[in-house]
Short mmCIF file of C-alpha atoms and ligand atoms in Angstrom, two decimals:
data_model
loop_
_atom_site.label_atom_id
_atom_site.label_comp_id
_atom_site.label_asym_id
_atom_site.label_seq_id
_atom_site.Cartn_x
_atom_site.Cartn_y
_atom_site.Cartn_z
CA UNK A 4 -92.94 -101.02 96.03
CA UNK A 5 -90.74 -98.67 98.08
CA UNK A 6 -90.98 -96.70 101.09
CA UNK A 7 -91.47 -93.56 98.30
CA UNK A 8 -95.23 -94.85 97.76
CA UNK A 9 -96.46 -94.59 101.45
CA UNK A 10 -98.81 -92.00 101.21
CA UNK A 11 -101.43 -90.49 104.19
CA UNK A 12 -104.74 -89.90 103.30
CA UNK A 13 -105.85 -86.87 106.71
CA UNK A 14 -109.68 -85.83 106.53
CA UNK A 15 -109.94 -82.99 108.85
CA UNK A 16 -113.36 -81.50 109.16
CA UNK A 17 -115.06 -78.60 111.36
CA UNK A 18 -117.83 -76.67 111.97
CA UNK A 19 -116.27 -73.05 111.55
CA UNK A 20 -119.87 -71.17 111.06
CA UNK A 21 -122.13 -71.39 108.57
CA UNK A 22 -124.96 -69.52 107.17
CA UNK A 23 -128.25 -69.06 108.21
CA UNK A 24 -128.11 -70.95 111.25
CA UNK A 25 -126.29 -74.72 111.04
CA UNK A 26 -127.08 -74.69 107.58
CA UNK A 27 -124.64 -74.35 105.29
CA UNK A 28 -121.04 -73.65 104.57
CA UNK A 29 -120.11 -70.28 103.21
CA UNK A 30 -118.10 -70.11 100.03
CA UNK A 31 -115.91 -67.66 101.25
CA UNK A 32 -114.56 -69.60 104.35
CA UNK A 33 -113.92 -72.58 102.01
CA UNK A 34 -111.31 -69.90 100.10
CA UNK A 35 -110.37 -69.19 103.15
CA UNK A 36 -108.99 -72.53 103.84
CA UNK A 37 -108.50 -73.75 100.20
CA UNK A 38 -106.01 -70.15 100.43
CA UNK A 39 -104.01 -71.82 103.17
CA UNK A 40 -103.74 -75.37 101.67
CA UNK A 41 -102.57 -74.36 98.32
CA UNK A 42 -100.04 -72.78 99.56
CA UNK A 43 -99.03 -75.97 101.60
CA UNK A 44 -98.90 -77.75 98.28
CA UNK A 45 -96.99 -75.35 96.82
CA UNK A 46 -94.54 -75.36 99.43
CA UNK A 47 -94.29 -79.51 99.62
CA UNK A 48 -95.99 -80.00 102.77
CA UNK A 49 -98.87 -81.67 101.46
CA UNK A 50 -98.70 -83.16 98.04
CA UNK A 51 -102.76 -82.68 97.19
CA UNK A 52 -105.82 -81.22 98.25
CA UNK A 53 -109.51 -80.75 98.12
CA UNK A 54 -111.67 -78.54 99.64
CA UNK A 55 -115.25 -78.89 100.22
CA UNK A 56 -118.43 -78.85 102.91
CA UNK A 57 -121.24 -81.06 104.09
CA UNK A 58 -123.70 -78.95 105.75
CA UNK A 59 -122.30 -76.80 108.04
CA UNK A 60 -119.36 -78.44 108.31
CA UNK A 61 -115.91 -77.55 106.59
CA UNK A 62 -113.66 -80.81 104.74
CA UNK A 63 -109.97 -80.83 104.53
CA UNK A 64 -109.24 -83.64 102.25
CA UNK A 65 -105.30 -83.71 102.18
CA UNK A 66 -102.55 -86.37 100.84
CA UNK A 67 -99.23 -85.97 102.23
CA UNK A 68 -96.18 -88.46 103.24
CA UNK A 69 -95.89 -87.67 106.80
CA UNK A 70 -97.90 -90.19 108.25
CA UNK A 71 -101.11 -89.72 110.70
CA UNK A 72 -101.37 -87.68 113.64
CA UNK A 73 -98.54 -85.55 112.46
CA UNK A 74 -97.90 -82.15 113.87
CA UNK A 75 -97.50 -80.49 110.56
CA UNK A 76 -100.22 -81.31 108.82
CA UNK A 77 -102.57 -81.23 111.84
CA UNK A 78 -101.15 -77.89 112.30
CA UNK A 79 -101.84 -76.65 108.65
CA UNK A 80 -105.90 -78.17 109.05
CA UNK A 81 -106.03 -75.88 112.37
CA UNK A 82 -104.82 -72.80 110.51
CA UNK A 83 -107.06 -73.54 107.36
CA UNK A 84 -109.52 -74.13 110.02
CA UNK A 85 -108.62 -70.97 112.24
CA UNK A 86 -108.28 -68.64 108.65
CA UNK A 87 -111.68 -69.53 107.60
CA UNK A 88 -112.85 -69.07 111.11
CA UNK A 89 -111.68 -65.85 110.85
CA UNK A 90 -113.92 -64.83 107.59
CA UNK A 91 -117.00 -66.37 109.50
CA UNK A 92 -116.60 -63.94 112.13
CA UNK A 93 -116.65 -61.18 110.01
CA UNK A 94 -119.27 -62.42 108.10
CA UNK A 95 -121.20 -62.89 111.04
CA UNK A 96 -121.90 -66.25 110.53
CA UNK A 97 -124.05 -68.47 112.34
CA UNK A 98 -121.74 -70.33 115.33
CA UNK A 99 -118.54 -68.78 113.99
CA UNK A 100 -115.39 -70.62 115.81
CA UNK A 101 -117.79 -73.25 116.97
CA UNK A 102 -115.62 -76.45 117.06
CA UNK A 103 -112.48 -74.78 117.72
CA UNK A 104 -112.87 -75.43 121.09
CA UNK A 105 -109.43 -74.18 122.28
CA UNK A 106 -107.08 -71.09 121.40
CA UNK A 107 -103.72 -73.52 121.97
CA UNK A 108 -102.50 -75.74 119.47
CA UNK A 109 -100.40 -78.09 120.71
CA UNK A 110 -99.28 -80.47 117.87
CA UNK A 111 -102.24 -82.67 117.50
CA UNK A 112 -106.17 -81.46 116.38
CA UNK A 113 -107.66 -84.31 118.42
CA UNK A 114 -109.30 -83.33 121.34
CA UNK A 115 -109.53 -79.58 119.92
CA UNK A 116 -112.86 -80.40 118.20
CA UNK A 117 -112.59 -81.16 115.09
CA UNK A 118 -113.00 -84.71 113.58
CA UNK A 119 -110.10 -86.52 111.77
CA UNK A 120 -110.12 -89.68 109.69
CA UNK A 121 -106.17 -90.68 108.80
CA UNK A 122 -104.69 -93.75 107.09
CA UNK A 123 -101.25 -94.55 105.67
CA UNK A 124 -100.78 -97.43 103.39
CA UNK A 125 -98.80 -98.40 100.46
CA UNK A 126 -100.06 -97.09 97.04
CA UNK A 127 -101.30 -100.03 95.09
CA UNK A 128 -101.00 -99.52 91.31
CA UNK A 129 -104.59 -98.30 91.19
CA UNK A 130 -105.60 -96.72 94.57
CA UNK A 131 -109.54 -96.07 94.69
CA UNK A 132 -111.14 -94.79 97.68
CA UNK A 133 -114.22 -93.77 98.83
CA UNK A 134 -114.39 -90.70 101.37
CA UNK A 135 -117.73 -90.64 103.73
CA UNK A 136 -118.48 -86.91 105.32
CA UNK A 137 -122.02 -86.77 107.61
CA UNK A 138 -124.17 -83.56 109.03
CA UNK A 139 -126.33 -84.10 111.72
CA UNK A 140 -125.29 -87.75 112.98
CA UNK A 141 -122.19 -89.03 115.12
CA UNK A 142 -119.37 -91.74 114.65
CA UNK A 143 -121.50 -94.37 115.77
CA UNK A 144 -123.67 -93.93 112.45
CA UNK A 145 -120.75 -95.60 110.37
CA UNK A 146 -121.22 -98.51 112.37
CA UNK A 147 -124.59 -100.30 110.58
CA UNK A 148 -122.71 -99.53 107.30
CA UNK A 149 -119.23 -100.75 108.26
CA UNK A 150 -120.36 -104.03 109.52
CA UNK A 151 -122.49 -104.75 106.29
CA UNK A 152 -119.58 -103.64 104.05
CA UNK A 153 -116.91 -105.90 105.67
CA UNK A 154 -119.05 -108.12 107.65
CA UNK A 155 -121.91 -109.02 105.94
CA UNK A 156 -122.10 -111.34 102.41
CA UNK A 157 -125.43 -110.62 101.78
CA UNK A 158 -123.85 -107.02 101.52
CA UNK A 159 -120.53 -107.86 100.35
CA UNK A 160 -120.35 -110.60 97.49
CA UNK A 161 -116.31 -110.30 97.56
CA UNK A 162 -116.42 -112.14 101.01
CA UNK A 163 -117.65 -114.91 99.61
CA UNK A 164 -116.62 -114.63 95.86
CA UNK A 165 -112.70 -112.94 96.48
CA UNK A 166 -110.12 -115.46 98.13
CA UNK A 167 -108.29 -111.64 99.15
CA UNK A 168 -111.27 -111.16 101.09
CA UNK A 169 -112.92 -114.62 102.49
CA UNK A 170 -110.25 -114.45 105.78
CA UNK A 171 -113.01 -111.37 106.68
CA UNK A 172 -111.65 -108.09 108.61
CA UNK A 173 -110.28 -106.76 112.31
CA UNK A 174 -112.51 -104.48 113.23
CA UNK A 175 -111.16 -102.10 116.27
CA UNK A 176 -113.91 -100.87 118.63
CA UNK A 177 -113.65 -97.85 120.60
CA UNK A 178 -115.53 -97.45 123.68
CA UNK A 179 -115.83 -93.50 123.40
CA UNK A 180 -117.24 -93.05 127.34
CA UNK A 181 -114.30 -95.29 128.56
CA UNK A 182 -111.56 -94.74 126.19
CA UNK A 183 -110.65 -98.38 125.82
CA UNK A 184 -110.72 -100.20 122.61
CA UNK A 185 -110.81 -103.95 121.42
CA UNK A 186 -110.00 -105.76 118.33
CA UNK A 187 -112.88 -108.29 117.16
CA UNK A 188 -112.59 -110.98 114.23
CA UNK A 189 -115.01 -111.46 111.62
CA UNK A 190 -116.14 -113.54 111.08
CA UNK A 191 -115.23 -115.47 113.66
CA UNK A 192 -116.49 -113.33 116.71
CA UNK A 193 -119.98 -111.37 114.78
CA UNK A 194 -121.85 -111.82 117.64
CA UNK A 195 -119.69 -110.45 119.94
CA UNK A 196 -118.91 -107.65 117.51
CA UNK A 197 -122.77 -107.18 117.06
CA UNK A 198 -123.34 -106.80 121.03
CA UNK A 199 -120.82 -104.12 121.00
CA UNK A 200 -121.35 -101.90 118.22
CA UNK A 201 -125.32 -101.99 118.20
CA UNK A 202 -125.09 -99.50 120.95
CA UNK A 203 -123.46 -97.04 118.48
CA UNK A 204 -123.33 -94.01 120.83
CA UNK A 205 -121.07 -96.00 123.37
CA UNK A 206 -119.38 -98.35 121.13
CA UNK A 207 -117.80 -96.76 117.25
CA UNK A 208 -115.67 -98.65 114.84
CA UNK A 209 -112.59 -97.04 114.81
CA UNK A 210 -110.66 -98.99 111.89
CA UNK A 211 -110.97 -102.00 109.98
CA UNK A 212 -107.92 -104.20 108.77
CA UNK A 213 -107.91 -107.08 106.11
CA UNK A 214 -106.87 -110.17 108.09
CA UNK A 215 -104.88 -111.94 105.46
CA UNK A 216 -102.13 -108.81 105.24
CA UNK A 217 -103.09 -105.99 108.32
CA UNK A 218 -103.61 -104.12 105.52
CA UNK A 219 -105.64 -100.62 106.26
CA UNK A 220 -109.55 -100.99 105.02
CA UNK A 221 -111.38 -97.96 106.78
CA UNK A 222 -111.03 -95.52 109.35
CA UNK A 223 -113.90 -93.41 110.91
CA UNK A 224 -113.24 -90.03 113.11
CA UNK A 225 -114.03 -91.00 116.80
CA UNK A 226 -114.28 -87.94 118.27
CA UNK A 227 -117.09 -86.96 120.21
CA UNK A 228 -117.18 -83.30 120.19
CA UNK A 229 -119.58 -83.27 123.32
CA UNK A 230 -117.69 -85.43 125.41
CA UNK A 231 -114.67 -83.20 124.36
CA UNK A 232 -116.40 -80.16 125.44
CA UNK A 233 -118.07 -81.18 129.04
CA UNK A 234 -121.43 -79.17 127.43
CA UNK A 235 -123.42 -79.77 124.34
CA UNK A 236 -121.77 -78.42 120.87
CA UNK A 237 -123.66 -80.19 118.31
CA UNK A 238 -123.25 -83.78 117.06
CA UNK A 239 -119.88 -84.96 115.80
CA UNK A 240 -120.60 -85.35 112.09
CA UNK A 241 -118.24 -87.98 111.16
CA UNK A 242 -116.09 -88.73 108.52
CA UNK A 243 -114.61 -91.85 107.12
CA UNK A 244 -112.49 -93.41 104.27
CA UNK A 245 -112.86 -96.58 102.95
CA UNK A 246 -110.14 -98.12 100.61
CA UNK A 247 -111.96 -100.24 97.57
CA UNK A 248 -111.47 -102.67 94.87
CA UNK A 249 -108.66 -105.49 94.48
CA UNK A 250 -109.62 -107.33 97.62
CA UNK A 251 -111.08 -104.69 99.67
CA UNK A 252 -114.85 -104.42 99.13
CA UNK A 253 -115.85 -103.13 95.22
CA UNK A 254 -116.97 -99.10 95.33
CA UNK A 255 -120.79 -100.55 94.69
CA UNK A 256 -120.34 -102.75 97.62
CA UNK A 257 -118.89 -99.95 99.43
CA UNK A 258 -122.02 -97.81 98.27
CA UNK A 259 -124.75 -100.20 98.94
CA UNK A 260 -125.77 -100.22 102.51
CA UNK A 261 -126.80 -96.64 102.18
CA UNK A 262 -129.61 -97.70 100.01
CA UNK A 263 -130.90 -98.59 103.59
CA UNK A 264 -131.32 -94.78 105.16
CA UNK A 265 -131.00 -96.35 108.53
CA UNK A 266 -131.70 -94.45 111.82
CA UNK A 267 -128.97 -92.21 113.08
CA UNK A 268 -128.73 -89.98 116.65
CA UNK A 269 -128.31 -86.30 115.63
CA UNK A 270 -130.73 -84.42 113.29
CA UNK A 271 -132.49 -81.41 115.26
CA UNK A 272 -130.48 -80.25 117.94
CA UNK A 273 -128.48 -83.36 118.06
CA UNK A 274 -131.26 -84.85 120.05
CA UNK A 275 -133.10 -87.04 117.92
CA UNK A 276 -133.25 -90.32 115.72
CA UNK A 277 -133.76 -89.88 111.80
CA UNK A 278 -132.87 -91.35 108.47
CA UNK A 279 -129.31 -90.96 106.96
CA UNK A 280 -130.88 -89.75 103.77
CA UNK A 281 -127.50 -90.13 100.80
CA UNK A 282 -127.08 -86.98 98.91
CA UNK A 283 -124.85 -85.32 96.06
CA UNK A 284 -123.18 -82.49 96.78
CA UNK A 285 -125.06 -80.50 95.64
CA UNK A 286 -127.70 -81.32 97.99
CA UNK A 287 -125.17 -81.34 101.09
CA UNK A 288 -127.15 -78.97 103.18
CA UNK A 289 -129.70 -79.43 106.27
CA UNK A 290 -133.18 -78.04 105.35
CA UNK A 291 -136.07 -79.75 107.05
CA UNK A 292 -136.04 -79.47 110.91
CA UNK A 293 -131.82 -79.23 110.32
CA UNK A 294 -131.78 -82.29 108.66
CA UNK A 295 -132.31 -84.87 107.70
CA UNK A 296 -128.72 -86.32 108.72
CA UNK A 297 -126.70 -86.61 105.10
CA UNK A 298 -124.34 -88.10 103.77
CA UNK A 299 -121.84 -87.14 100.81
CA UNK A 300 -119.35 -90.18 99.20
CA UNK A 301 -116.79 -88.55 96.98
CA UNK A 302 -114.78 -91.69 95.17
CA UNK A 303 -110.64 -90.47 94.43
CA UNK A 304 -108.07 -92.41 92.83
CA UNK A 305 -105.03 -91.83 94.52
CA UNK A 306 -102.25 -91.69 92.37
CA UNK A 307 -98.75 -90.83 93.27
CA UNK A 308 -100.42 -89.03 96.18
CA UNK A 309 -102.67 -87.12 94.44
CA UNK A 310 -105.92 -86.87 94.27
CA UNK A 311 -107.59 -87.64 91.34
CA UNK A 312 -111.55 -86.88 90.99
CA UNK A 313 -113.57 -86.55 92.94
CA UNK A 314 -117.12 -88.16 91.67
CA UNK A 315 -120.20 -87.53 93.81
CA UNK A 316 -121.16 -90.86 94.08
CA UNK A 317 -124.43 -90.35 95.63
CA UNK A 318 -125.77 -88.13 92.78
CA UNK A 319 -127.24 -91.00 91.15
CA UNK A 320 -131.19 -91.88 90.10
CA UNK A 321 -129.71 -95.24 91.99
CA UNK A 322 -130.26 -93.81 95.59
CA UNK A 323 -133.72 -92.04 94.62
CA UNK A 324 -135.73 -94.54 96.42
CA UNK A 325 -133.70 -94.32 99.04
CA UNK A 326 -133.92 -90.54 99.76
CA UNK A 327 -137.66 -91.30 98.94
CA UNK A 328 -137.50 -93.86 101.99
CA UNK A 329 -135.74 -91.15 104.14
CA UNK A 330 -138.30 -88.45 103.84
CA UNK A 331 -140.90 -91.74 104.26
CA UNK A 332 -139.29 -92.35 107.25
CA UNK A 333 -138.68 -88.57 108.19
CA UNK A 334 -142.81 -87.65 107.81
CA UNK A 335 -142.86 -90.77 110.59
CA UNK A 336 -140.51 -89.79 112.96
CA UNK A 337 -141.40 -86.22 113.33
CA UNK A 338 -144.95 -87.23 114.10
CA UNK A 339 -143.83 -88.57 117.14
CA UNK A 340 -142.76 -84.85 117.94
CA UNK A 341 -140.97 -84.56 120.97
CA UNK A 342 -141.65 -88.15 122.28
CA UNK A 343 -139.08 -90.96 122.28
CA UNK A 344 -138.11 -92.92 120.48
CA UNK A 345 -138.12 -89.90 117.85
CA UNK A 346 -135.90 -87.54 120.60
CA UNK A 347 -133.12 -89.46 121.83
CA UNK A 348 -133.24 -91.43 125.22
CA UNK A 349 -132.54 -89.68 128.58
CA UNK A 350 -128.50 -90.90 128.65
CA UNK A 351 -127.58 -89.14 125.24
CA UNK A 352 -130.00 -86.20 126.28
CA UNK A 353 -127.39 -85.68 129.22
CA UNK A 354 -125.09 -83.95 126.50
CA UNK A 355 -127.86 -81.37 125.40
CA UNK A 356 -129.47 -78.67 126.87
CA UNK A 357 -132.12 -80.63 128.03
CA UNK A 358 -130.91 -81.07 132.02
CA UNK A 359 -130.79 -77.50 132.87
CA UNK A 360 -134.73 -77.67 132.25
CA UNK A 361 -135.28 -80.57 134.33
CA UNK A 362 -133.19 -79.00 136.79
CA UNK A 363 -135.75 -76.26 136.94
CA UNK A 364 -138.11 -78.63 137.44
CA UNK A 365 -136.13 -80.77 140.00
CA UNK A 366 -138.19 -78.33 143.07
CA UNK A 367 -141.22 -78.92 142.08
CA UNK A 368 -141.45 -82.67 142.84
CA UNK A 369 -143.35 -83.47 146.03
CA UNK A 370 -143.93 -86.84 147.68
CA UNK A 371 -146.16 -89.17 145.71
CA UNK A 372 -148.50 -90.57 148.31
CA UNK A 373 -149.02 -94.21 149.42
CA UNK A 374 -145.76 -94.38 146.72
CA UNK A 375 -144.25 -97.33 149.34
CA UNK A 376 -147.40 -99.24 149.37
CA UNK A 377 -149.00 -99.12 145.68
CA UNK A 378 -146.35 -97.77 143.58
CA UNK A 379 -142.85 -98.81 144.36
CA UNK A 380 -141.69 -101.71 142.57
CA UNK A 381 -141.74 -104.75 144.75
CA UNK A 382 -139.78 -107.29 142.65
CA UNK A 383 -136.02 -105.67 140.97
CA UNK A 384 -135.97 -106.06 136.77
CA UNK A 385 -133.21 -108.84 137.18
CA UNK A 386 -135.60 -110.72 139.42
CA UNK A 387 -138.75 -110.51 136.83
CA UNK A 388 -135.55 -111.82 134.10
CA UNK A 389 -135.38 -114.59 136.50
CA UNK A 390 -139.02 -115.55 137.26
CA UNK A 391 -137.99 -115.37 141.08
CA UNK A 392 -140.26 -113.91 143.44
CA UNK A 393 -138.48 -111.74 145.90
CA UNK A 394 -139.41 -108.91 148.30
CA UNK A 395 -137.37 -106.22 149.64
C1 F6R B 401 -127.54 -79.98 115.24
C2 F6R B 401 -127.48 -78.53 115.06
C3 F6R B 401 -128.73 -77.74 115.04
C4 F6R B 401 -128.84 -76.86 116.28
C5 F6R B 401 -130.15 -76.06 116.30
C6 F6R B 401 -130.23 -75.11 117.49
O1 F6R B 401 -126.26 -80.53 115.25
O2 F6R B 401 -126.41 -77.98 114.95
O3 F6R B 401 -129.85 -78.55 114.89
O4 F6R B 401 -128.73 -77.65 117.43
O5 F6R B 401 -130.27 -75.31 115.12
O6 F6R B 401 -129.13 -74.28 117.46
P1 F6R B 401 -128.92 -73.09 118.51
O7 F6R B 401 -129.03 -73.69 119.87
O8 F6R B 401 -127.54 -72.61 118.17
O9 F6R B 401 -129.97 -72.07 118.22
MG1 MG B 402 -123.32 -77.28 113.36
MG1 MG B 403 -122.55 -80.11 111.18
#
């Protein structure tokens, strides 16, 4: 053990442009940026790469020992990032530059638009992780998944089964419209974690720690492109890793809760709720209405900082019935058209296009009639909670 095997795992990921509308990824932006990150490697910066795309949106999966949020390597993902955005341009792809939402780089990608999932930790003798890229869906979509993978035994055997494991996991909570986080226990305090992160658009888990050691379990990228941006840029399409095996959570357990294609926010326009159907690689791309939301696993071991793999863990006859579920559940949500709870409620809507319609509309409103007499609400929702009769 030595300071020699800390090693950084930095997923950097951004829509660039793709082709044929938010579809896919172009193959020559992703030698583009593969260009510009071998020639890191050969250099030393970073000690391993791999290059790949979820839908429309561009992966930078890089090992390196200079720890997270460091200027060089955020640096080198912004010029992979600005390289390929170049070739998109003259390719005329669809959205070309899209989340590079500034022309100044100042040292850090955060807040520039594109999503980053970092952890440092000491290389155990046999490192496996499992890396997590989404189209279509937000940070908050981790959340459901997270909690059963560290939080929930009828998920997880290990917490029960693995003494490494049965102290449970930290989970830190980011309130993404505040910018405040908290630190729950689990599972001491799953209720209180539950009322938080069951409003997943508010409330993301950031990163989980084993409780026993502080060790590093998983990190998801945060960043909330639209909130970034002050106007509506697409969904965030998150990324996470997820360390595995030897007391942290096995790769299947890891897997499992996306046998479940739970609803996510994002899909069409980034304004409604669908499955998160999980897909190979090979089937990485938004078809039907832009979606469904995906999601890609590729497992690594990391091994003297490189990376070693990857293996598409979702291409598997294993997650058929799931897909099968998600275009189930897909037929039934789009029947719904553009009715809630199919298109997202009127808060998240505030980050789309929707408002400057309504504001068209806002004019048109006359008074209702007899509204104070019939139609007003007499009695305030907290007062119907309470069963009290009150008049105002
Ligand atoms: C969702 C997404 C797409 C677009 C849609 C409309 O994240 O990127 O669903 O929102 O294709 O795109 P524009 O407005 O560019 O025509
Ligand atoms: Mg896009
Ligand atoms: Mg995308």
């Amino acid at each position: 053990m030595g300071e020699e095997r800390r090693v950084t795992i930095s997923v950097i990921k951004a829509d660039i442009g793709s082709i044929a509308g938010h579809h896919k990824v172009h193959p020559d932006t992703i030698a583009a940026a593969t260009r510009v990150l071998a020639e890191a490697k050969r250099k030393g910066t970073i000690i391993d790469f791999y290059v790949t795309h979820v839908g429309d949106d561009l992966q930078l999966i890089m090992t390196h020992r200079k720890g997270v949020d460091s200027p060089e390597i955020h640096g080198l993902a912004w010029e992979a990032f600005k390289k390929a955005a170049e070739v998109a341009k003259e390719l005329g792809l669809y959205a070309a530059g899209q989340d590079l939402l500034s022309d100044a780089f100042s040292g850090n990608v955060r807040g520039l638009g594109p999503g980053v999932a970092e952890m440092e930790f000491v290389e155990r003798p046999s490192e496996p992780i499992v890396v997590f890229m989404a189209d279509k869906t937000e940070p908050g979509a981790f959340n459901l998944p997270l909690y059963r993978i560290f939080a929930d035994p009828f998920n997880t055997a290990g917490l029960v089964i693995d003494p490494r494991m049965h102290d449970g996991f930290k989970f830190e909570v980011l309130d993404v419209l505040e910018g405040k986080y908290v630190v729950l226990n689990a599972p001491e305090e799953l209720y209180d974690l539950l009322a938080l992160i069951g409003t997943p658009s508010r409330y993301v888990i950031k990163r989980i720690y084993r409780k026993r050691d502080n060790e590093i379990a998983a990190v998801v990228s945060v960043e909330r492109l639209n909130l970034i941006a002050g106007r509506y840029v697409g969904k965030d399409d998150p990324v996470a890793i997820v360390r595995a095996q030897s007391g942290f959570p096995a790769v299947g357990e890891i897997l499992e809760p996306f046998s479940f294609p739970h609803l996510v926010a994002g899909w069409m326009r980034g304004s409604h709720w669908g499955p998160l159907m999980p897909v190979s690689l090979r089937d990485a791309k938004c078809t039907r209405f832009d979606g469904p939301p995906r999601i890609v696993a590729l497992g690594f071991q990391v091994t003297k900082g490189k990376l070693i793999g990857p293996v598409d863990l979702f291409d598997d006859p294993a997650f058929d019935e799931a897909r099968r579920l998600a275009q189930q559940i897909a037929d039934y949500m789009r029947r719904h058209g553009p009715f809630m709870p199919h298109r997202l409620g009127p808060e998240e809507m505030e980050y789309t296009t929707l408002p400057q319609v309504l504001e068209k509309l806002k004019n048109r409103f006359a008074e209702a009639k007899d509204y104070e007499k019939y139609i007003k609400p007499k009695i305030k929702k907290s007062e119907l909670l309470t069963g009290e009769e009150t008049h105002d």
